[in-house]
Amino acid sequence: QVTSGQLREQGNALFQAGDHAAALAAYTQALSLCDAEPERAVLHRNRAACYLKLEDYAKAESDASKAIGANGRDVKALFRRSQALQKLGRLDQAVSDLQRCVSLEPKNKAFQEALRALGSSMHEKMKTMSCTDSKVEQMFQILLDPQEKDADKKQKAAQNLIVLAREEAGAEKIFQSDGVQLLMQLLDTAQPDLMLAALRTLVGLCSGHRSRTAAILAKLGAPCLAAVLGVEHEQVSLAACNLLHVMFESLKEGLQKDFRGKEDAVVLDSSKDLRLLIKHLLELLALEGASAHGRDNALNLLIKVVPRKSPKETDNSLSLWVIDQGLKKILEVGSSVCGTPGSLPVTKNSRMNASVLLSKLYDDLKCDAERENFHHLCEDYVRSWFEGHELAGKLRAIQTASCLLQGPAEAGNRVLELGGIMESVLSLCASVSESHQLVAVEALIHAADKAKRASFITTNGVNLLKEIYKHSERDSIRIRALVGLCKLGSAGGTDFSMKQFAEGSTMKLAKQCRKWLCNEAIDAGTRRWAVEGLAYLTFDADVKEEFVEDKAAMQAMFQLAKSEDSSVLYAVASTLVNCTNSYDHEEPDPQMVELAKYAKQHIPEQHPKDKPDFVKRRVRKLLAAGVVSALSCMVKSENLALTNSCRELISRVFLALVAEAEDRGGVVAQGGGKALIPLSLEGTEVGQTKAAQALAKITITSNPEMAFPGERIYEVVRPLVSLLHLQRTGLENFEGLMALTNLAGISERLRQKILKEKAVPMIEGYMFEEHELIRLAATECMCNMAMSKEVRGGLGICYGHLALCTPLTHSHPLQVQELFLAEGSDRLKLIVLYSGEEDERLRRAASGTLAMLTSLHPPICKRIPQVTVHWLEILQALLLSPSAELQQRGAVVVMNMVAADREVAEQLMASEMLEILLVLAKDQDKP
């Protein structure tokens, strides 16, 4: 039975050795066994010292206070509390504790020096604060003085104010000096430069500070902020959008900075403030006086702050509230038709933004009742325009259907099924008015790829689209009609046997799409429809082959992908997925194929030009045309059209581009490695996995330090570790292990990062895998990880499903003896047995691990003879191996065992080991 006194001594020894986390664990365990008040006070004091070393100052102050509570004259506890208070910024209290130390031990020079240094520090702080006071006042005077004509002086004052607000002390000083009132005056000037300065300063005041944000919101008022967001000046509107986003984050997430302790006493309910802000954003959407980009910024904000970030969050009440309060206002934006009376001012991206928001709100719903309510609200809105509003109303209703089909398609399908909608679409396609025809043709296009409508449109709309395409004089109409035909022509997908149109028709459509795509005389908004057409036509392998031969068309598409038109991203990504065949494709079961033939069922056929050799050639041509640069630009773009599904498509393309080892260097050189990191950390699970697998392929065959220079190499670890999860495929597990093996061999810091991502238990688990390549990769990875002090000292927490692992519950890094020498652990046995396997690579990895562990932890040497009766023949086989690497590893293990224990040495020398060693010692070829 261990006593609290023994644990305290153990903690003291660990503290002296520099293992502060382990010392803390020992003191904590001792506290649980100790009842005597004086001894508990000492343990609290010692824990305070550990917390100071571990930089957890709040806990250091708490433990030191407990020690002082038991003994008010405990100078060590007083001194430690003063150190903690100083780090927490509470200098006046720190001085008080130090003065008490000096009064108790007047001759202690350390206390005197600390008090003098702290006094000097406080003096400097007071001086800085008073100086800051006058600076803040001076800056506001310059900015608010109507007589001040020096533009440079005003700009410098504004910049200084923004910089000051980024520092916590400066932000607090501005706030306390009635700065918010003065910033309101700057906003009221209606001068863009002054408004920008005020908004950027407010960002600094609100960042990560919930109570200050709530106070500023109460002072400025949500209507004022919404009004600034809706101004005509684009930069001012964007700055207001940034401020509102920071305010949302501060109100939702609470505190992000080190002054958490100061505000714990302030209990705030921010849900009312959040809803008030959202209410005004929703009102801005339908406000006629608001600018078009202000409306876009409001939609952008709602997308970021309303839906749940993860399905793991259970509360979707904010989304439900927004649907009830503002769904019709969002549809107002989505249904706006440029140039028609009564429509709101919108940009070319407004409808796409509204579609993205509607899609995210719909995806956030949890049950059928919630979805049914969403459908009813959409249908009521469409009916309200369709019935009794003549032609203008019908246009708005059709535009709403288009908006829904681009977002929550199920809701769009429901709207199309309302009486008279599809008939109106078809009749308006023949309108003489260009704007009316545009709305109708676009609605037809969006409906064409929805399975429920395709047969209706094929029957009723194909001839109409052909007529429009052949006879319309406007390119903007013809190109849209062409896309409608493209969608209908590709209804069979990649199935070669399901051709919708006559032989050659698809190729003619594709040729016309490429022609329009390359015609720079047509505006970008119209040319992106050509990419939409290709996104569907490239299901056909003949179209893919012609497209990659047309370098001008590829370059034109990549230029569009880099442009500001966000609506083109998904179409570009879809086209590239088709060209690289990077969609999921499962080989049909031959038995099921035979059954299908027998039952006279349709069997999908692969196009001859979709075979691997053709795909490889297409990938090479895309790489030569600069596809990586275009994809990297698409990933960097901050626009809302870069949805999770779009990210997944880009990840699929990247994985196809790095399939061949010789292409990976070029992908990295053009920025592909950098672009893959965010793709692997955000998006759909499939998209993240594909991106992580692409990163693994690059890490396996390239020098990771060159592929991911600087700090970027540490960002690669988490995606690679995600490939080790049990739900991943065997290939993904294998490539993740190989990539981590490369990283683990580079530096101790990388090994530490792998350790922090909790990869070691998973690596250890795969050492028991039946598949020999995965088992080998895991053993090689563990060999490199064994170079890490922490891995040698503690292999982490084992998952319960690994029967051969001993579950570990200690709260500090364990000594290797406790892991490899513990009863019930088969780790050491596994390493020894793997050293005798037939597979040379597996033997090399296992014997390398054994050599390293026996060098660093001699007690393991004594245990080796006990784990298996075959230990001696395994070591002899290593020394007699034709491989010099295996011989060297075997010799190191034997040397360590001889040095570690006399009895083990006698067992070795009694065998043929001495003769083997004598022969090897004379081999001049193996120094």
PDB file of N, CA and C in Angstrom, residues 650-697:
ATOM      1  N   ILE A 650     -13.415  18.700 -55.699  1.00  0.00           N
ATOM      2  CA  ILE A 650     -12.021  19.148 -55.893  1.00  0.00           C
ATOM      3  C   ILE A 650     -11.062  18.133 -55.276  1.00  0.00           C
ATOM      4  N   SER A 651     -11.416  17.596 -54.093  1.00  0.00           N
ATOM      5  CA  SER A 651     -10.571  16.579 -53.443  1.00  0.00           C
ATOM      6  C   SER A 651     -10.457  15.335 -54.318  1.00  0.00           C
ATOM      7  N   ARG A 652     -11.561  14.933 -54.944  1.00  0.00           N
ATOM      8  CA  ARG A 652     -11.542  13.760 -55.829  1.00  0.00           C
ATOM      9  C   ARG A 652     -10.589  13.986 -57.002  1.00  0.00           C
ATOM     10  N   VAL A 653     -10.635  15.205 -57.575  1.00  0.00           N
ATOM     11  CA  VAL A 653      -9.760  15.514 -58.718  1.00  0.00           C
ATOM     12  C   VAL A 653      -8.294  15.458 -58.278  1.00  0.00           C
ATOM     13  N   PHE A 654      -7.981  16.059 -57.135  1.00  0.00           N
ATOM     14  CA  PHE A 654      -6.602  16.049 -56.634  1.00  0.00           C
ATOM     15  C   PHE A 654      -6.099  14.614 -56.439  1.00  0.00           C
ATOM     16  N   LEU A 655      -6.955  13.749 -55.889  1.00  0.00           N
ATOM     17  CA  LEU A 655      -6.551  12.350 -55.666  1.00  0.00           C
ATOM     18  C   LEU A 655      -6.234  11.669 -56.999  1.00  0.00           C
ATOM     19  N   ALA A 656      -7.019  11.981 -58.027  1.00  0.00           N
ATOM     20  CA  ALA A 656      -6.753  11.414 -59.357  1.00  0.00           C
ATOM     21  C   ALA A 656      -5.448  11.969 -59.933  1.00  0.00           C
ATOM     22  N   LEU A 657      -5.157  13.240 -59.671  1.00  0.00           N
ATOM     23  CA  LEU A 657      -3.946  13.879 -60.217  1.00  0.00           C
ATOM     24  C   LEU A 657      -2.664  13.304 -59.612  1.00  0.00           C
ATOM     25  N   VAL A 658      -2.733  12.829 -58.349  1.00  0.00           N
ATOM     26  CA  VAL A 658      -1.517  12.305 -57.699  1.00  0.00           C
ATOM     27  C   VAL A 658      -1.474  10.773 -57.726  1.00  0.00           C
ATOM     28  N   ALA A 659      -2.330  10.148 -58.545  1.00  0.00           N
ATOM     29  CA  ALA A 659      -2.378   8.676 -58.593  1.00  0.00           C
ATOM     30  C   ALA A 659      -1.036   8.097 -59.031  1.00  0.00           C
ATOM     31  N   GLU A 660      -0.366   8.771 -59.988  1.00  0.00           N
ATOM     32  CA  GLU A 660       0.938   8.301 -60.468  1.00  0.00           C
ATOM     33  C   GLU A 660       2.055   9.041 -59.745  1.00  0.00           C
ATOM     34  N   ALA A 661       3.030   8.291 -59.225  1.00  0.00           N
ATOM     35  CA  ALA A 661       4.108   8.880 -58.408  1.00  0.00           C
ATOM     36  C   ALA A 661       4.877   9.971 -59.162  1.00  0.00           C
ATOM     37  N   GLU A 662       5.081   9.771 -60.485  1.00  0.00           N
ATOM     38  CA  GLU A 662       5.890  10.748 -61.232  1.00  0.00           C
ATOM     39  C   GLU A 662       5.189  12.098 -61.415  1.00  0.00           C
ATOM     40  N   ASP A 663       3.863  12.151 -61.197  1.00  0.00           N
ATOM     41  CA  ASP A 663       3.130  13.418 -61.356  1.00  0.00           C
ATOM     42  C   ASP A 663       3.091  14.243 -60.060  1.00  0.00           C
ATOM     43  N   ARG A 664       3.452  13.626 -58.942  1.00  0.00           N
ATOM     44  CA  ARG A 664       3.232  14.283 -57.647  1.00  0.00           C
ATOM     45  C   ARG A 664       4.118  15.509 -57.435  1.00  0.00           C
ATOM     46  N   GLY A 665       5.345  15.450 -57.939  1.00  0.00           N
ATOM     47  CA  GLY A 665       6.246  16.603 -57.793  1.00  0.00           C
ATOM     48  C   GLY A 665       5.674  17.838 -58.466  1.00  0.00           C
ATOM     49  N   GLY A 666       5.116  17.657 -59.669  1.00  0.00           N
ATOM     50  CA  GLY A 666       4.512  18.784 -60.392  1.00  0.00           C
ATOM     51  C   GLY A 666       3.305  19.346 -59.680  1.00  0.00           C
ATOM     52  N   VAL A 667       2.494  18.466 -59.080  1.00  0.00           N
ATOM     53  CA  VAL A 667       1.309  18.917 -58.330  1.00  0.00           C
ATOM     54  C   VAL A 667       1.737  19.776 -57.143  1.00  0.00           C
ATOM     55  N   VAL A 668       2.783  19.329 -56.430  1.00  0.00           N
ATOM     56  CA  VAL A 668       3.287  20.087 -55.265  1.00  0.00           C
ATOM     57  C   VAL A 668       3.860  21.427 -55.713  1.00  0.00           C
ATOM     58  N   ALA A 669       4.637  21.408 -56.810  1.00  0.00           N
ATOM     59  CA  ALA A 669       5.287  22.636 -57.295  1.00  0.00           C
ATOM     60  C   ALA A 669       4.281  23.715 -57.665  1.00  0.00           C
ATOM     61  N   GLN A 670       3.082  23.315 -58.124  1.00  0.00           N
ATOM     62  CA  GLN A 670       2.059  24.293 -58.519  1.00  0.00           C
ATOM     63  C   GLN A 670       1.094  24.654 -57.377  1.00  0.00           C
ATOM     64  N   GLY A 671       1.425  24.246 -56.160  1.00  0.00           N
ATOM     65  CA  GLY A 671       0.613  24.641 -54.998  1.00  0.00           C
ATOM     66  C   GLY A 671      -0.429  23.632 -54.581  1.00  0.00           C
ATOM     67  N   GLY A 672      -0.367  22.416 -55.137  1.00  0.00           N
ATOM     68  CA  GLY A 672      -1.368  21.403 -54.796  1.00  0.00           C
ATOM     69  C   GLY A 672      -1.290  20.942 -53.355  1.00  0.00           C
ATOM     70  N   GLY A 673      -0.066  20.779 -52.826  1.00  0.00           N
ATOM     71  CA  GLY A 673       0.100  20.334 -51.437  1.00  0.00           C
ATOM     72  C   GLY A 673      -0.530  21.298 -50.455  1.00  0.00           C
ATOM     73  N   LYS A 674      -0.302  22.586 -50.698  1.00  0.00           N
ATOM     74  CA  LYS A 674      -0.857  23.633 -49.817  1.00  0.00           C
ATOM     75  C   LYS A 674      -2.389  23.632 -49.890  1.00  0.00           C
ATOM     76  N   ALA A 675      -2.943  23.460 -51.085  1.00  0.00           N
ATOM     77  CA  ALA A 675      -4.410  23.496 -51.268  1.00  0.00           C
ATOM     78  C   ALA A 675      -5.084  22.291 -50.621  1.00  0.00           C
ATOM     79  N   LEU A 676      -4.381  21.148 -50.567  1.00  0.00           N
ATOM     80  CA  LEU A 676      -4.986  19.928 -50.030  1.00  0.00           C
ATOM     81  C   LEU A 676      -5.199  19.996 -48.522  1.00  0.00           C
ATOM     82  N   ILE A 677      -4.385  20.771 -47.810  1.00  0.00           N
ATOM     83  CA  ILE A 677      -4.493  20.785 -46.336  1.00  0.00           C
ATOM     84  C   ILE A 677      -5.862  21.279 -45.876  1.00  0.00           C
ATOM     85  N   PRO A 678      -6.352  22.471 -46.337  1.00  0.00           N
ATOM     86  CA  PRO A 678      -7.704  22.880 -45.913  1.00  0.00           C
ATOM     87  C   PRO A 678      -8.801  21.928 -46.391  1.00  0.00           C
ATOM     88  N   LEU A 679      -8.611  21.310 -47.559  1.00  0.00           N
ATOM     89  CA  LEU A 679      -9.615  20.357 -48.061  1.00  0.00           C
ATOM     90  C   LEU A 679      -9.715  19.138 -47.149  1.00  0.00           C
ATOM     91  N   SER A 680      -8.585  18.755 -46.536  1.00  0.00           N
ATOM     92  CA  SER A 680      -8.570  17.574 -45.669  1.00  0.00           C
ATOM     93  C   SER A 680      -9.105  17.855 -44.276  1.00  0.00           C
ATOM     94  N   LEU A 681      -9.290  19.134 -43.958  1.00  0.00           N
ATOM     95  CA  LEU A 681      -9.729  19.502 -42.602  1.00  0.00           C
ATOM     96  C   LEU A 681     -11.167  20.003 -42.555  1.00  0.00           C
ATOM     97  N   GLU A 682     -11.751  20.290 -43.726  1.00  0.00           N
ATOM     98  CA  GLU A 682     -13.103  20.864 -43.741  1.00  0.00           C
ATOM     99  C   GLU A 682     -13.887  20.334 -44.938  1.00  0.00           C
ATOM    100  N   GLY A 683     -15.152  20.010 -44.733  1.00  0.00           N
ATOM    101  CA  GLY A 683     -15.997  19.537 -45.832  1.00  0.00           C
ATOM    102  C   GLY A 683     -16.684  18.241 -45.469  1.00  0.00           C
ATOM    103  N   THR A 684     -17.153  17.522 -46.487  1.00  0.00           N
ATOM    104  CA  THR A 684     -17.812  16.244 -46.222  1.00  0.00           C
ATOM    105  C   THR A 684     -16.760  15.223 -45.772  1.00  0.00           C
ATOM    106  N   GLU A 685     -17.206  14.162 -45.117  1.00  0.00           N
ATOM    107  CA  GLU A 685     -16.255  13.142 -44.638  1.00  0.00           C
ATOM    108  C   GLU A 685     -15.532  12.488 -45.807  1.00  0.00           C
ATOM    109  N   VAL A 686     -16.266  12.224 -46.901  1.00  0.00           N
ATOM    110  CA  VAL A 686     -15.650  11.611 -48.085  1.00  0.00           C
ATOM    111  C   VAL A 686     -14.599  12.552 -48.666  1.00  0.00           C
ATOM    112  N   GLY A 687     -14.945  13.838 -48.776  1.00  0.00           N
ATOM    113  CA  GLY A 687     -14.012  14.827 -49.323  1.00  0.00           C
ATOM    114  C   GLY A 687     -12.746  14.939 -48.494  1.00  0.00           C
ATOM    115  N   GLN A 688     -12.898  14.999 -47.165  1.00  0.00           N
ATOM    116  CA  GLN A 688     -11.733  15.081 -46.283  1.00  0.00           C
ATOM    117  C   GLN A 688     -10.843  13.846 -46.428  1.00  0.00           C
ATOM    118  N   THR A 689     -11.472  12.674 -46.548  1.00  0.00           N
ATOM    119  CA  THR A 689     -10.697  11.428 -46.667  1.00  0.00           C
ATOM    120  C   THR A 689      -9.928  11.395 -47.985  1.00  0.00           C
ATOM    121  N   LYS A 690     -10.584  11.807 -49.085  1.00  0.00           N
ATOM    122  CA  LYS A 690      -9.908  11.813 -50.392  1.00  0.00           C
ATOM    123  C   LYS A 690      -8.701  12.764 -50.365  1.00  0.00           C
ATOM    124  N   ALA A 691      -8.896  13.946 -49.760  1.00  0.00           N
ATOM    125  CA  ALA A 691      -7.792  14.918 -49.681  1.00  0.00           C
ATOM    126  C   ALA A 691      -6.662  14.367 -48.813  1.00  0.00           C
ATOM    127  N   ALA A 692      -7.021  13.728 -47.697  1.00  0.00           N
ATOM    128  CA  ALA A 692      -6.002  13.154 -46.798  1.00  0.00           C
ATOM    129  C   ALA A 692      -5.219  12.054 -47.515  1.00  0.00           C
ATOM    130  N   GLN A 693      -5.924  11.254 -48.324  1.00  0.00           N
ATOM    131  CA  GLN A 693      -5.246  10.183 -49.062  1.00  0.00           C
ATOM    132  C   GLN A 693      -4.286  10.763 -50.101  1.00  0.00           C
ATOM    133  N   ALA A 694      -4.685  11.872 -50.731  1.00  0.00           N
ATOM    134  CA  ALA A 694      -3.792  12.545 -51.687  1.00  0.00           C
ATOM    135  C   ALA A 694      -2.548  13.067 -50.969  1.00  0.00           C
ATOM    136  N   LEU A 695      -2.735  13.640 -49.772  1.00  0.00           N
ATOM    137  CA  LEU A 695      -1.593  14.104 -48.976  1.00  0.00           C
ATOM    138  C   LEU A 695      -0.667  12.939 -48.624  1.00  0.00           C
ATOM    139  N   ALA A 696      -1.267  11.785 -48.286  1.00  0.00           N
ATOM    140  CA  ALA A 696      -0.473  10.600 -47.934  1.00  0.00           C
ATOM    141  C   ALA A 696       0.381  10.161 -49.120  1.00  0.00           C
ATOM    142  N   LYS A 697      -0.214  10.134 -50.316  1.00  0.00           N
ATOM    143  CA  LYS A 697       0.533   9.708 -51.516  1.00  0.00           C
ATOM    144  C   LYS A 697       1.731  10.628 -51.761  1.00  0.00           C
TER     145      LYS A 697
END
